[in-house]
Amino acid sequence: MKNYFLSNKFLSDINENQAIFVSINFNTMELGIGMFGDVSIDPTTGKYRDAQTKLNEIIEQAKLMDQVGLDVFAMGEHHREDYVVPSPEILLAAVASVTENIKLASGVTVLSSAEPVKVYEDFSMLDLISKGRAEIILGRGSFIESFPLYGYSLGDYEDLFTEKLDLLLKINNEENVSWKGRLRAPMHNQTVYPRAKNPLPIWIAVGGTPESVQRAAHLGLPLILAIIGGMPIQFKNLIEFYKQEYLKAGHDPEKMQIATHSHTFVSEDPKVIDEYFNKYAAQMDRIGASRGWPAYTKMQYEGGRSKEGALFIGSPDEVA
C-alpha cells in the first residue's frame, strides 16, 4: 500500500481533498482514489483557481494512478462554483484515452437529477472507449444545486432516486425496455444504444441511512459507505445489516462487494501534514457555512487522523 503514495506529483495540490476507496469482496481487496474536482481560492486574487488548469491536473493525476497500479479512479459530480466537474463521464472519457488498466467510475452520479437513459448512454460509450473499464456509482449527492438547475422538485427527492434507479437497472439488464413510472414518461419496447459489451457494474453510495443500505442489499448491488467523519467502527452495524439483508434476499454471497470511502492526504513530511489542517478546515468551513456547522477545529482534525478516526491523513505508514 505504501508504494501507491510516494509520488510528490500525485499529491502536489494540497488544496484538494482526495478520497480513498477500499473495496472488498470475499476474494480480493481493491484500492482506489476518488476526486471531487474542488478548487481552492487564490489568496492573491480572492478568486477560485482556473478550471482549465484543474481539469488537466486531474487527468495527469489519474494517468499516474494507472501507472502505479491503483485499481479504481472515481470522479465526483457537482454543480457549484467551487467544483469543476458537473459531468464525470466526460472527464472519465478523457482519462480513458491516457490509461490502460484502471477502472473508471463516477463518484457519485447524482441519479435523482439525471436522466437514466442518458446515464446509460454516456457510460456505455465510456465502457466501449475504455475496453470494459467503466463503472457507475450512484447516489443522491450531498448538495442539492442540481435539482433546481435541471428543473426537479426537492419535494420528489426520495421518489426521484427510487424511480430512476429502477429504470436504469432495467436499461442496463434488458435490451428491449418497457417501463412505467410516475415522474417520467413511460418507455415502450425501446432499446438504448450503444450497448455495453456486458451489463455495467452499478454501485450504490450511501451516507449512513439504513433504508439506503437495505435497498442496495435487496437489489443485490455493491455498497459504498461514505465515511466523512467520526469513527469508522460506527458503521460496522450498517455493514452487518447489509450482509444480512443481502443474503436474506437470496443473492450469491460470492458476488457481495462492500467499499468504504474516506478523505485522504498523504505526505512523508510531518510539517506538511500539520499545515494541511488549514487547507482542510477552510474547505470544511466553506461548505459548513451553508449548513450551520460549527467551525472545524484542530481537535477534530487530529481525532480524525488517529487510528480510530475516519481521515486517512498522515505519512504512508500511518495511513497503511
XYZ file of C-alpha atoms in Angstrom:
320
model
C 0.000 0.000 0.000
C 2.823 2.401 0.816
C 4.104 2.416 -2.759
C 0.883 3.959 -4.005
C 1.599 7.242 -2.259
C 5.262 8.010 -2.861
C 4.946 10.395 -5.806
C 5.031 14.086 -4.886
C 3.453 14.857 -8.245
C 0.387 12.834 -7.362
C -0.401 14.820 -4.222
C 1.162 18.095 -5.297
C -2.029 20.151 -4.910
C -2.516 20.337 -1.149
C -5.648 22.419 -1.634
C -7.655 19.496 -2.948
C -9.459 16.860 -0.933
C -8.780 13.351 -2.191
C -10.753 10.312 -1.147
C -9.555 6.761 -0.825
C -11.810 3.877 -1.819
C -11.271 0.444 -0.322
C -13.429 -2.214 -1.971
C -13.663 -5.732 -0.569
C -15.367 -8.927 -1.642
C -14.716 -12.473 -0.469
C -11.720 -12.959 -2.750
C -9.972 -9.624 -3.320
C -9.364 -6.150 -1.964
C -9.071 -3.170 -4.304
C -7.627 0.264 -3.611
C -8.676 3.372 -5.477
C -8.699 7.139 -5.310
C -11.604 9.438 -5.937
C -11.595 13.170 -6.563
C -14.290 15.808 -6.405
C -12.651 18.430 -8.615
C -12.787 21.050 -5.866
C -10.780 24.218 -6.426
C -9.248 26.473 -3.833
C -9.305 30.250 -3.688
C -6.164 32.024 -4.856
C -5.126 34.195 -1.884
C -3.598 36.820 -4.179
C -6.746 37.363 -6.258
C -9.521 36.170 -3.968
C -10.918 34.132 -6.878
C -11.177 30.406 -7.497
C -8.340 28.766 -9.370
C -8.580 28.292 -13.122
C -10.930 25.458 -14.135
C -8.965 24.519 -17.252
C -5.772 24.062 -15.258
C -7.582 21.986 -12.672
C -9.166 19.637 -15.217
C -5.842 18.939 -16.881
C -4.203 18.329 -13.499
C -6.850 15.710 -12.703
C -6.197 13.916 -15.999
C -2.463 13.820 -15.280
C -3.066 12.558 -11.744
C -5.353 9.786 -12.981
C -2.712 8.833 -15.547
C -0.222 8.430 -12.697
C -2.718 6.339 -10.693
C -2.854 3.905 -13.604
C 0.935 3.776 -13.858
C 1.467 2.952 -10.165
C -1.194 0.241 -10.175
C -4.219 1.623 -8.360
C -7.414 -0.292 -9.108
C -10.044 2.461 -9.372
C -10.307 6.157 -10.231
C -13.634 7.767 -9.287
C -14.770 11.255 -10.245
C -17.466 13.167 -8.382
C -20.306 15.293 -9.769
C -21.029 18.809 -8.509
C -22.765 21.908 -9.843
C -21.122 24.663 -7.817
C -18.578 27.420 -8.297
C -16.016 25.642 -6.125
C -16.065 22.407 -8.178
C -15.150 21.961 -11.850
C -16.735 18.617 -12.827
C -20.508 18.610 -13.420
C -20.184 15.653 -15.847
C -17.904 12.881 -14.524
C -18.395 10.801 -17.661
C -16.735 13.460 -19.852
C -13.705 13.688 -17.577
C -13.541 9.885 -17.339
C -13.598 9.599 -21.141
C -10.584 11.906 -21.303
C -8.847 9.759 -18.676
C -9.689 6.601 -20.655
C -7.559 7.863 -23.529
C -4.410 8.108 -21.370
C -4.824 4.991 -19.175
C -4.869 1.255 -19.786
C -5.941 -0.727 -16.726
C -7.537 1.393 -14.003
C -11.312 1.158 -13.556
C -13.156 4.417 -14.263
C -16.119 5.244 -12.055
C -18.351 8.145 -11.170
C -18.294 9.017 -7.518
C -21.175 9.755 -7.486
C -23.591 10.182 -10.355
C -26.477 12.156 -8.839
C -29.172 9.976 -10.336
C -32.100 11.865 -8.792
C -31.497 14.843 -11.101
C -30.155 12.866 -14.067
C -31.870 11.136 -16.973
C -31.374 7.339 -16.702
C -31.318 6.850 -20.480
C -28.566 9.464 -20.858
C -26.629 8.000 -17.913
C -26.617 4.592 -19.578
C -25.728 6.040 -23.000
C -22.790 8.002 -21.598
C -21.379 5.159 -19.530
C -21.864 2.535 -22.219
C -19.827 4.779 -24.532
C -17.199 5.181 -21.817
C -17.160 1.411 -21.365
C -16.582 0.829 -25.075
C -13.889 3.518 -25.293
C -12.073 2.146 -22.231
C -12.499 -1.508 -23.257
C -14.689 -2.517 -20.354
C -13.411 -0.340 -17.505
C -16.491 1.818 -16.779
C -18.460 1.585 -13.527
C -21.321 3.714 -12.209
C -21.516 4.750 -8.564
C -24.976 6.118 -7.871
C -26.057 8.368 -5.049
C -28.303 11.238 -4.132
C -25.327 13.551 -3.573
C -24.519 15.808 -0.645
C -25.565 19.008 -2.443
C -28.912 19.993 -3.950
C -27.925 22.532 -6.650
C -28.625 20.084 -9.487
C -32.329 19.843 -8.613
C -33.383 23.430 -9.457
C -30.716 23.569 -12.179
C -32.357 20.691 -14.067
C -35.907 21.576 -13.095
C -36.643 18.953 -10.424
C -38.592 19.491 -7.223
C -36.918 18.725 -3.915
C -40.340 17.547 -2.803
C -39.734 14.482 -5.002
C -36.252 13.867 -3.568
C -36.867 10.279 -2.429
C -39.179 9.205 -5.250
C -36.892 10.529 -7.982
C -33.994 8.329 -6.922
C -36.108 5.231 -6.414
C -37.879 5.538 -9.748
C -34.823 6.422 -11.789
C -32.786 3.634 -10.230
C -35.473 1.168 -11.251
C -35.367 2.413 -14.841
C -31.569 2.490 -15.069
C -31.263 -1.076 -13.805
C -33.829 -2.203 -16.348
C -31.975 -0.456 -19.186
C -28.686 -1.973 -18.020
C -30.007 -5.527 -17.837
C -32.566 -5.688 -20.643
C -32.104 -4.890 -24.306
C -35.750 -4.038 -25.015
C -37.249 -1.896 -22.283
C -40.870 -1.394 -21.359
C -41.288 0.629 -18.183
C -43.739 2.947 -16.485
C -43.266 5.314 -13.565
C -44.890 8.383 -12.033
C -42.307 11.131 -12.598
C -41.101 10.276 -16.105
C -42.740 9.361 -19.395
C -43.034 5.580 -19.929
C -40.905 3.534 -22.307
C -42.494 1.052 -24.719
C -40.291 -1.732 -26.122
C -37.369 0.657 -26.681
C -33.647 -0.052 -26.830
C -30.969 2.342 -25.606
C -27.857 2.485 -27.795
C -24.958 1.829 -27.825
C -24.999 -1.261 -25.662
C -22.068 -2.021 -23.401
C -20.496 -5.427 -24.044
C -21.797 -6.595 -20.648
C -24.097 -5.069 -18.033
C -22.303 -2.147 -16.402
C -21.248 -2.541 -12.755
C -23.554 -0.291 -10.714
C -22.783 0.602 -7.093
C -24.928 2.380 -4.514
C -23.192 5.002 -2.367
C -24.804 5.819 0.969
C -24.093 8.244 3.759
C -25.369 6.083 6.568
C -29.154 5.688 6.350
C -30.357 2.116 6.983
C -33.069 2.467 4.314
C -30.465 3.141 1.611
C -28.330 0.224 2.808
C -31.347 -2.063 2.765
C -32.296 -1.004 -0.769
C -28.821 -1.808 -2.084
C -28.877 -5.188 -0.343
C -32.315 -6.165 -1.632
C -31.302 -5.250 -5.185
C -28.030 -7.171 -4.853
C -25.994 -4.069 -5.694
C -22.492 -3.388 -4.332
C -22.391 -0.895 -1.448
C -20.091 2.055 -0.764
C -20.194 3.786 2.607
C -19.079 7.425 2.533
C -17.296 7.910 5.843
C -16.633 11.645 6.149
C -16.092 11.984 9.889
C -16.418 10.275 13.237
C -15.122 6.740 13.653
C -15.419 4.008 11.001
C -16.352 1.482 13.697
C -19.686 3.341 13.964
C -20.558 1.995 10.507
C -19.977 -1.637 11.430
C -23.659 -2.229 12.224
C -24.656 -0.906 8.796
C -22.229 -3.288 7.096
C -23.561 -6.226 9.103
C -27.110 -5.101 8.252
C -26.214 -5.014 4.549
C -24.750 -8.532 4.679
C -27.823 -9.844 6.495
C -30.287 -8.267 4.069
C -28.203 -9.240 1.019
C -28.262 -12.912 1.992
C -31.917 -12.756 3.066
C -32.779 -11.519 -0.441
C -31.179 -14.675 -1.886
C -28.138 -13.115 -3.569
C -24.903 -15.024 -4.137
C -22.507 -14.272 -1.237
C -19.549 -14.776 -3.592
C -20.689 -11.694 -5.525
C -21.045 -9.460 -2.471
C -18.939 -6.275 -2.668
C -18.565 -3.652 0.044
C -16.465 -0.492 -0.104
C -15.615 2.408 2.161
C -14.626 5.946 1.217
C -12.602 8.344 3.360
C -10.908 11.717 2.905
C -7.210 11.235 2.267
C -3.981 13.207 2.145
C -0.556 11.559 2.286
C 2.887 13.087 2.738
C 6.178 11.915 4.223
C 6.730 15.407 5.688
C 5.082 15.826 9.134
C 5.122 19.617 8.717
C 3.079 19.336 5.503
C 0.542 17.106 7.280
C 0.252 19.562 10.172
C -0.149 22.559 7.855
C -2.730 20.739 5.761
C -5.179 21.350 8.605
C -5.562 24.955 7.448
C -6.490 23.885 3.909
C -8.825 21.140 5.076
C -10.525 23.355 7.661
C -11.060 26.120 5.092
C -12.828 23.672 2.770
C -14.978 22.207 5.549
C -15.898 25.669 6.843
C -16.805 26.886 3.358
C -19.267 24.016 2.969
C -20.367 24.160 6.586
C -21.288 27.839 6.373
C -24.383 26.945 4.332
C -25.307 24.054 6.617
C -24.958 25.581 10.036
C -21.875 23.597 11.008
C -19.582 24.975 13.735
C -16.038 25.917 12.728
C -13.802 22.914 12.061
C -11.229 22.528 14.847
C -7.694 21.216 15.139
C -9.002 18.726 17.709
C -11.400 17.294 15.118
C -8.551 17.076 12.624
C -6.225 15.244 14.980
C -9.032 12.951 16.147
C -9.879 12.134 12.554
C -6.215 11.365 11.859
C -5.974 8.950 14.777
C -6.060 5.200 14.248
C -9.741 5.152 15.200
C -10.665 8.187 13.066
C -12.137 8.461 9.589
C -9.411 10.594 7.973
C -6.654 8.800 6.069
C -4.275 11.724 6.585
C -0.633 11.249 7.518
C 2.521 9.500 6.394
C 2.321 6.428 4.126
C 2.916 4.181 7.130
C 0.287 5.942 9.258
C -2.343 5.653 6.539
C -1.475 1.992 5.878
